[in-house]
Coordinates of C-alpha atoms and ligand atoms in Angstrom, one line a residue:
M1 CA -16.7 -24.9 -35.4
S2 CA -15.4 -26.1 -38.8
A3 CA -12.0 -27.5 -39.5
E4 CA -9.1 -25.2 -38.4
V5 CA -8.8 -22.1 -40.6
R6 CA -5.4 -20.5 -41.1
D7 CA -4.4 -17.2 -42.5
D8 CA -0.6 -16.8 -42.8
E9 CA -0.8 -13.1 -43.8
V10 CA -2.6 -12.1 -40.5
V11 CA -0.2 -14.3 -38.5
A12 CA 2.8 -12.6 -40.0
L13 CA 1.4 -9.1 -39.5
L14 CA 0.7 -9.9 -35.8
Q15 CA 4.2 -11.2 -35.4
D16 CA 5.7 -8.0 -36.8
L17 CA 3.5 -5.8 -34.5
I18 CA 4.5 -7.8 -31.4
R19 CA 8.2 -7.7 -32.4
N20 CA 8.0 -3.9 -32.8
R21 CA 7.7 -3.7 -29.0
C22 CA 5.6 -0.5 -28.8
V23 CA 5.6 -0.6 -25.0
N24 CA 3.6 2.2 -23.4
D25 CA 4.7 2.9 -19.8
G26 CA 2.7 6.1 -19.7
S27 CA 5.6 8.4 -20.4
V28 CA 5.4 10.6 -23.5
A29 CA 8.7 9.1 -24.9
S30 CA 7.5 5.5 -24.6
G31 CA 5.2 3.6 -27.0
Q32 CA 7.0 4.8 -30.2
E33 CA 4.0 3.4 -32.2
V34 CA 5.7 4.9 -35.3
A35 CA 7.3 1.4 -35.9
S36 CA 3.9 -0.4 -36.1
A37 CA 2.2 2.5 -37.9
G38 CA 5.0 2.1 -40.5
R39 CA 4.2 -1.5 -40.9
I40 CA 0.6 -1.0 -41.4
A41 CA 1.3 1.9 -43.8
A42 CA 3.4 -0.4 -45.9
L43 CA 0.5 -2.9 -46.0
L44 CA -1.9 0.0 -47.1
E45 CA 0.5 1.2 -49.8
E46 CA 0.8 -2.2 -51.2
A47 CA -3.0 -2.4 -51.3
G48 CA -3.2 1.0 -53.0
A49 CA -5.0 2.7 -50.1
D50 CA -4.2 6.3 -49.0
Y51 CA -3.7 7.2 -45.4
E52 CA -2.9 10.1 -43.1
S53 CA -0.4 10.0 -40.2
Y54 CA -0.9 12.0 -37.0
E55 CA 2.1 12.5 -34.7
P56 CA 1.2 14.8 -31.7
E57 CA 4.5 13.9 -30.0
P58 CA 7.6 12.5 -31.6
G59 CA 7.1 8.8 -32.4
R60 CA 3.5 8.7 -31.2
V61 CA 2.1 8.0 -34.6
S62 CA -1.6 7.1 -35.3
L63 CA -2.7 6.3 -38.9
V64 CA -6.1 6.7 -40.5
S65 CA -7.2 5.4 -43.9
R66 CA -10.5 5.7 -45.6
I67 CA -12.4 3.9 -48.3
E68 CA -14.9 6.6 -49.3
G69 CA -18.5 5.6 -49.7
S70 CA -20.5 6.5 -52.8
D71 CA -23.7 7.5 -50.8
P72 CA -23.3 10.2 -48.2
E73 CA -26.5 9.0 -46.6
A74 CA -25.3 5.5 -46.0
P75 CA -24.0 4.5 -42.6
S76 CA -20.2 4.7 -42.1
L77 CA -18.1 2.3 -40.1
C78 CA -14.7 2.6 -38.4
Y79 CA -12.4 -0.1 -37.3
L80 CA -10.3 1.2 -34.4
G81 CA -7.2 -0.8 -33.2
H82 CA -4.4 0.3 -30.9
T83 CA -0.8 -0.5 -31.7
D84 CA 0.7 0.1 -28.2
V85 CA 1.0 -2.6 -25.5
V86 CA 1.6 -2.5 -21.7
P87 CA 5.0 -3.3 -20.1
V88 CA 6.0 -6.9 -19.3
N89 CA 7.7 -8.7 -16.4
E90 CA 9.9 -10.7 -18.7
S91 CA 11.1 -13.1 -16.0
A92 CA 7.6 -14.3 -15.4
W93 CA 7.0 -15.3 -19.0
E94 CA 7.6 -18.8 -20.3
R95 CA 8.7 -17.4 -23.6
D96 CA 10.3 -14.2 -24.9
P97 CA 7.3 -11.7 -24.9
F98 CA 8.6 -9.9 -28.0
A99 CA 9.8 -12.9 -30.1
A100 CA 6.2 -13.6 -31.4
E101 CA 6.9 -17.4 -31.6
L102 CA 4.3 -19.5 -33.3
V103 CA 4.0 -22.6 -31.0
D104 CA 1.4 -25.3 -31.4
G105 CA -1.0 -23.1 -33.3
E106 CA -0.6 -20.1 -31.0
V107 CA 1.2 -16.8 -31.4
W108 CA 2.9 -15.8 -28.2
G109 CA 3.7 -12.2 -27.1
R110 CA 2.8 -9.0 -25.5
G111 CA -0.2 -7.7 -27.3
A112 CA -1.4 -11.0 -28.7
V113 CA -4.8 -10.5 -27.1
D114 CA -4.6 -6.8 -26.1
M115 CA -5.2 -5.9 -28.9
L116 CA -2.6 -6.5 -31.7
N117 CA -4.6 -9.6 -32.7
L118 CA -7.6 -7.4 -33.7
T119 CA -5.5 -4.5 -34.9
S120 CA -3.8 -7.0 -37.3
S121 CA -7.2 -8.6 -38.4
M122 CA -8.8 -5.2 -38.9
S123 CA -5.8 -3.8 -40.9
L124 CA -5.6 -6.8 -43.1
A125 CA -9.3 -6.9 -43.8
F126 CA -9.2 -3.3 -44.7
A127 CA -6.2 -3.8 -47.0
R128 CA -7.9 -6.8 -48.7
L129 CA -11.0 -4.7 -49.3
A130 CA -8.8 -1.9 -50.8
R131 CA -6.9 -4.4 -52.9
S132 CA -10.1 -5.9 -54.3
G133 CA -11.4 -2.4 -55.4
F134 CA -14.2 -2.5 -52.8
R135 CA -16.6 0.4 -53.6
P136 CA -19.0 0.7 -50.6
K137 CA -22.0 2.9 -50.2
G138 CA -21.0 3.9 -46.7
T139 CA -17.4 5.0 -45.9
L140 CA -15.1 2.5 -44.2
V141 CA -12.3 3.9 -41.9
L142 CA -9.3 2.2 -40.5
A143 CA -7.7 3.9 -37.5
A144 CA -4.5 2.3 -36.0
V145 CA -3.9 4.4 -32.9
A146 CA -1.2 5.1 -30.4
D147 CA -1.4 5.5 -26.6
E148 CA -4.6 3.4 -25.7
E149 CA -2.7 1.9 -22.7
A150 CA -2.2 5.2 -21.0
L151 CA -5.1 7.7 -21.3
G152 CA -5.4 7.9 -25.1
T153 CA -4.0 11.4 -24.9
H154 CA -1.6 11.0 -27.9
G155 CA -3.9 8.6 -29.8
A156 CA -7.8 8.3 -29.8
S157 CA -8.3 11.3 -27.6
Y158 CA -6.2 13.5 -29.9
L159 CA -7.8 12.2 -33.1
S160 CA -11.4 12.5 -31.7
S161 CA -10.8 16.1 -30.8
R162 CA -8.3 17.3 -33.4
A163 CA -9.1 15.2 -36.4
S164 CA -12.6 14.3 -35.9
D165 CA -13.5 14.8 -39.6
A166 CA -11.1 12.1 -40.5
V167 CA -12.2 9.5 -37.9
S168 CA -15.8 10.2 -36.9
T169 CA -18.3 7.7 -38.3
D170 CA -21.8 6.5 -37.4
Y171 CA -20.5 3.2 -36.1
L172 CA -17.2 2.0 -34.7
L173 CA -15.7 -1.4 -33.6
T174 CA -12.8 -1.9 -31.3
E175 CA -11.8 -4.3 -28.4
F176 CA -13.0 -6.4 -26.6
G177 CA -15.8 -8.7 -27.5
G178 CA -17.0 -11.6 -29.6
L179 CA -15.2 -14.2 -27.4
P180 CA -17.4 -17.3 -26.7
L181 CA -18.4 -17.8 -23.1
E182 CA -19.7 -21.1 -21.9
M183 CA -22.2 -20.7 -19.1
A184 CA -24.5 -23.3 -17.7
G185 CA -24.4 -25.3 -20.9
R186 CA -25.0 -22.3 -23.2
K187 CA -22.7 -20.5 -25.5
L188 CA -22.9 -16.7 -25.1
I189 CA -21.0 -14.2 -27.2
P190 CA -20.7 -11.0 -25.0
V191 CA -20.3 -7.8 -27.0
P192 CA -19.6 -4.7 -25.0
V193 CA -22.0 -1.8 -25.7
A194 CA -21.1 0.4 -22.7
E195 CA -18.2 1.1 -20.3
K196 CA -18.1 2.1 -16.7
G197 CA -16.6 5.5 -15.9
S198 CA -13.3 5.9 -13.9
C199 CA -13.0 8.6 -11.4
W200 CA -9.5 8.7 -9.9
C201 CA -9.3 10.6 -6.7
R202 CA -6.4 11.7 -4.5
L203 CA -7.4 12.3 -0.8
R204 CA -5.2 14.2 1.6
V205 CA -5.7 13.1 5.2
S206 CA -4.4 15.4 7.8
G207 CA -3.2 15.3 11.4
E208 CA -1.0 17.2 13.9
P209 CA 2.8 16.7 13.8
S210 CA 4.4 15.8 17.2
H211 CA 7.0 13.6 18.8
A212 CA 6.5 9.9 18.3
S213 CA 7.8 9.0 21.7
M214 CA 4.7 10.4 23.3
P215 CA 1.8 9.2 21.1
L216 CA -1.0 9.4 23.7
R217 CA -4.0 11.5 22.3
T218 CA -2.0 12.7 19.3
D219 CA -3.7 13.4 15.9
N220 CA -1.8 10.9 13.7
A221 CA -2.5 11.4 9.9
L222 CA -1.5 7.8 9.2
V223 CA -3.9 6.4 11.8
N224 CA -6.6 8.6 10.4
A225 CA -5.7 7.4 6.9
A226 CA -6.0 3.8 7.9
G227 CA -9.5 4.5 9.1
V228 CA -10.4 6.3 5.9
V229 CA -8.9 3.4 3.8
S230 CA -10.8 0.7 5.6
R231 CA -14.1 2.7 5.5
L232 CA -13.7 3.2 1.8
A233 CA -12.8 -0.5 1.2
S234 CA -15.8 -1.8 3.2
F235 CA -18.3 0.7 1.8
S236 CA -20.7 -0.8 -0.6
P237 CA -22.7 1.6 -2.8
R238 CA -26.2 0.4 -3.6
P239 CA -26.7 -2.2 -6.3
E240 CA -27.9 -0.9 -9.7
I241 CA -29.5 -3.4 -11.9
G242 CA -29.3 -2.0 -15.5
E243 CA -30.9 -3.3 -18.6
T244 CA -27.6 -4.7 -19.9
W245 CA -27.1 -6.8 -16.8
R246 CA -30.7 -8.0 -16.8
A247 CA -30.3 -9.1 -20.4
F248 CA -27.1 -10.9 -19.6
V249 CA -28.6 -12.8 -16.6
E250 CA -31.6 -13.8 -18.7
A251 CA -29.4 -15.2 -21.4
S252 CA -27.1 -16.9 -18.9
G253 CA -28.8 -20.2 -18.4
F254 CA -28.4 -20.0 -14.6
D255 CA -31.2 -21.6 -12.7
A256 CA -34.3 -19.5 -12.0
A257 CA -33.5 -18.9 -8.3
M258 CA -30.0 -17.7 -9.1
Q259 CA -31.3 -15.4 -11.8
D260 CA -33.8 -13.9 -9.5
Q261 CA -31.2 -13.1 -6.9
L262 CA -28.8 -11.7 -9.5
V263 CA -31.3 -9.0 -10.6
D264 CA -32.8 -8.3 -7.2
P265 CA -31.2 -5.2 -5.6
E266 CA -32.3 -6.4 -2.2
R267 CA -30.7 -9.8 -2.5
I268 CA -27.7 -9.6 -4.9
D269 CA -25.2 -8.5 -2.3
G270 CA -26.0 -11.4 -0.1
L271 CA -25.5 -13.8 -3.0
L272 CA -22.2 -12.3 -4.1
A273 CA -20.8 -12.4 -0.6
S274 CA -21.0 -16.2 -0.5
L275 CA -20.9 -17.3 -4.2
P276 CA -18.2 -20.0 -4.5
D277 CA -17.2 -18.8 -8.1
L278 CA -15.1 -15.9 -7.2
G279 CA -14.5 -14.8 -10.8
L280 CA -18.3 -14.6 -11.4
A281 CA -18.9 -12.9 -8.1
R282 CA -16.4 -10.1 -8.9
Q283 CA -17.7 -9.6 -12.4
A284 CA -21.3 -9.6 -11.2
H285 CA -20.4 -7.1 -8.5
A286 CA -18.5 -4.8 -10.8
C287 CA -21.4 -4.9 -13.4
T288 CA -24.0 -3.9 -10.8
H289 CA -22.1 -1.4 -8.5
T290 CA -20.0 1.6 -8.5
T291 CA -16.8 0.2 -7.0
V292 CA -14.2 1.7 -4.7
A293 CA -10.6 0.5 -4.5
P294 CA -7.9 2.4 -2.5
T295 CA -4.7 1.6 -4.4
I296 CA -1.8 3.8 -3.3
A297 CA -0.8 5.5 0.0
H298 CA 2.0 8.0 0.5
G299 CA 2.8 9.6 3.9
G300 CA 5.0 10.1 6.8
S301 CA 8.5 11.6 6.8
K302 CA 10.6 10.2 9.6
I303 CA 10.1 7.3 12.0
N304 CA 10.0 9.5 15.1
I305 CA 7.5 12.0 13.9
I306 CA 3.8 11.6 14.2
P307 CA 2.8 12.5 10.5
D308 CA 0.6 15.4 9.6
S309 CA -0.3 14.4 6.1
V310 CA -1.0 11.2 4.2
E311 CA -2.2 10.9 0.6
I312 CA -4.4 8.1 -0.6
D313 CA -5.3 7.3 -4.2
V314 CA -8.6 5.7 -4.8
D315 CA -9.8 4.1 -8.1
I316 CA -13.5 4.6 -8.3
R317 CA -15.4 2.9 -11.2
T318 CA -18.8 4.5 -11.9
M319 CA -22.0 3.0 -13.2
P320 CA -23.9 4.7 -16.0
G321 CA -25.4 8.0 -15.0
W322 CA -22.9 8.8 -12.2
T323 CA -21.4 12.3 -12.1
E324 CA -18.4 13.7 -10.2
Q325 CA -20.8 15.1 -7.7
D326 CA -22.1 11.6 -7.0
V327 CA -18.6 10.5 -6.4
R328 CA -18.0 13.3 -3.9
Q329 CA -21.1 12.3 -2.1
L330 CA -20.1 8.6 -2.0
I331 CA -16.7 9.5 -0.4
A332 CA -18.3 11.7 2.2
E333 CA -20.9 9.0 3.1
A334 CA -18.2 6.2 3.2
V335 CA -15.7 8.2 5.3
G336 CA -18.3 9.7 7.8
E337 CA -17.1 12.0 10.5
L338 CA -13.4 11.3 9.5
M339 CA -14.2 13.5 6.5
A340 CA -13.3 16.5 8.8
K341 CA -9.7 15.3 8.3
V342 CA -10.0 14.7 4.6
E343 CA -9.5 16.9 1.6
I344 CA -10.1 15.7 -2.0
V345 CA -7.0 17.3 -3.7
E346 CA -7.4 15.7 -7.2
M347 CA -10.2 14.2 -9.1
H348 CA -9.9 12.9 -12.7
D349 CA -13.3 11.9 -13.8
D350 CA -13.8 10.0 -17.0
P351 CA -17.5 9.5 -17.2
P352 CA -19.3 6.2 -18.2
T353 CA -20.4 5.9 -21.9
A354 CA -23.1 3.7 -23.5
S355 CA -24.4 2.8 -27.0
P356 CA -27.8 1.3 -27.8
S357 CA -27.8 -2.4 -28.8
E358 CA -30.8 -2.2 -31.1
T359 CA -29.0 -1.0 -34.2
P360 CA -28.4 -2.1 -37.7
L361 CA -24.8 -2.8 -36.9
W362 CA -25.8 -5.2 -34.1
A363 CA -27.9 -7.2 -36.5
A364 CA -25.0 -7.3 -39.0
L365 CA -22.7 -8.5 -36.2
E366 CA -25.1 -11.3 -35.3
K367 CA -25.0 -12.5 -38.9
V368 CA -21.2 -12.5 -39.0
T369 CA -21.0 -14.2 -35.6
A370 CA -23.4 -16.9 -36.6
R371 CA -21.0 -18.1 -39.2
A372 CA -18.3 -18.9 -36.6
H373 CA -20.7 -19.9 -33.8
P374 CA -24.1 -21.1 -35.2
D375 CA -24.9 -22.2 -31.6
G376 CA -23.9 -18.9 -30.0
K377 CA -26.1 -16.1 -28.8
M378 CA -24.7 -12.5 -28.9
I379 CA -25.5 -10.5 -25.8
P380 CA -24.8 -6.9 -24.9
F381 CA -22.3 -6.4 -22.1
L382 CA -21.1 -3.6 -19.8
M383 CA -17.2 -3.3 -19.7
T384 CA -15.8 -2.6 -16.3
G385 CA -12.6 -1.2 -17.8
A386 CA -12.1 1.5 -20.3
T387 CA -11.3 1.4 -24.0
D388 CA -10.8 4.0 -26.7
A389 CA -14.5 3.6 -27.6
R390 CA -15.4 6.2 -24.9
F391 CA -13.9 9.1 -26.9
F392 CA -16.1 8.2 -29.9
R393 CA -19.2 7.5 -28.0
R394 CA -18.9 11.1 -26.8
L395 CA -19.0 12.2 -30.4
G396 CA -22.3 10.3 -30.9
T397 CA -20.8 7.3 -32.6
V398 CA -22.3 3.9 -31.8
C399 CA -19.4 1.8 -30.5
Y400 CA -19.1 -1.9 -29.7
G401 CA -16.2 -4.2 -28.9
F402 CA -15.9 -7.0 -31.5
G403 CA -13.8 -9.8 -32.8
A404 CA -14.3 -13.4 -33.9
F405 CA -12.7 -16.1 -31.9
S406 CA -12.5 -19.8 -31.9
D407 CA -13.5 -22.1 -29.0
R408 CA -9.9 -22.9 -28.2
I409 CA -9.0 -20.5 -25.4
P410 CA -11.6 -20.4 -22.6
F411 CA -13.1 -17.0 -21.9
G412 CA -11.7 -16.8 -18.3
Q413 CA -8.2 -17.6 -19.4
F414 CA -8.4 -15.1 -22.3
A415 CA -9.6 -12.3 -20.0
R416 CA -6.8 -13.0 -17.5
M417 CA -4.2 -12.6 -20.3
F418 CA -5.1 -8.9 -20.7
H419 CA -2.0 -7.2 -19.2
G420 CA -1.0 -10.6 -17.8
H421 CA 1.8 -13.1 -18.3
N422 CA 2.1 -15.5 -21.3
E423 CA -0.3 -13.6 -23.6
R424 CA -1.1 -15.7 -26.7
V425 CA -3.7 -16.1 -29.3
D426 CA -4.6 -19.1 -31.6
V427 CA -4.2 -18.7 -35.4
E428 CA -7.7 -19.8 -36.0
S429 CA -9.1 -16.8 -34.1
L430 CA -6.8 -14.5 -36.1
A431 CA -8.2 -15.9 -39.3
L432 CA -11.8 -15.8 -38.1
S433 CA -11.4 -12.2 -37.1
A434 CA -9.8 -11.1 -40.4
E435 CA -12.6 -12.8 -42.3
A436 CA -15.3 -11.4 -40.1
F437 CA -14.1 -7.8 -40.5
E438 CA -13.9 -8.2 -44.3
Q439 CA -17.3 -9.8 -44.5
L440 CA -18.9 -7.4 -42.2
A441 CA -17.8 -4.4 -44.3
R442 CA -19.2 -6.0 -47.4
D443 CA -22.5 -6.9 -45.7
F444 CA -23.0 -3.6 -43.8
L445 CA -21.6 -0.9 -46.2
S446 CA -22.7 -2.2 -49.6
Ligands
ZN501 ZN1 -6.4 -2.8 -25.3

């Protein structure tokens, strides 16, 4: 890494977006991304770029700006950043999460890593290109969207279905990738190319109501539900070793024995059960299995009544290729004969999505990444969580998660700050990302 780079304009933009407090708690009236959309609109106006605003609900504003390409055959590229953030537990923070203080080379605040840092860098790179009179062959699109932190309903989902002409491109970049990861003496730069699906299920477990003073041989829904929960939690779907995981393990620098186990469906579960590095074990497990996590239970009505109904919410994250039918089968297999007491009353399936990694954009990203990390190796990665990329992959767009980051904040710490306390980003990473997005557009679209 070269001497510290700074870019005061991107720091100031990030500070403004943090201070705008676009906190999305999942309710329609929250978020109010209009404030940050306004800030980015002002930046675009000053740069002489036109933009469109979309406001499906009051205050839920997304903004789209385009620099039209001269050649309709040339590939087009979209930078997609969200402007909302998740709520905070203020008392657990060491600093005011919405003051955006700059302390010792780091900007503190909710959204500093998820993902106002990249939204700022993308917007500024776009504005600088517009200011400079950039005339690309392929079109460049900037989308600053609302509502990523709920389900994207009032942001990316809305745009991809209702304004797809304005936003659909051949290629798209969004969070989260480009962060250096030191592993076994190597520097890897994971770039997400695919995301697991999420299938959120509500199960209703039934029983027979009766008086709690005589529990012998009663059919207690809560006791049945306890059995269902423990079977779901201990059920392990079979490992699935995909190409992305295999490539990651090969690039990892682990010793040969460990590599062999990590890609062997017969042995990986045994390894993960005893691996001392819990973070790695969880990540490796989630990248190679459909996972099942019971998270909410509601039931019972009165202490002296044997309950007749308990509801359990289960967060199931599906591997590439899984369908809703596969999930139903998984539940039935896990729950066994107790399934006679169980009804699946709700199922919200958001299927997995994937993009190929052998593309011209991948090659262009490698070039840009090599400037910040000459010793780094970019590797494709499967995201275990969801981003707005999923809506655009479904339109046929090749989507990756990308940014450029310094070596200052270790990968594990950075990943934990997503939705965590004391979120912060270093100013060098902000400068590197702004530069990378500007350079990439010049390389890829000219
Ligand atoms: Zn995010």
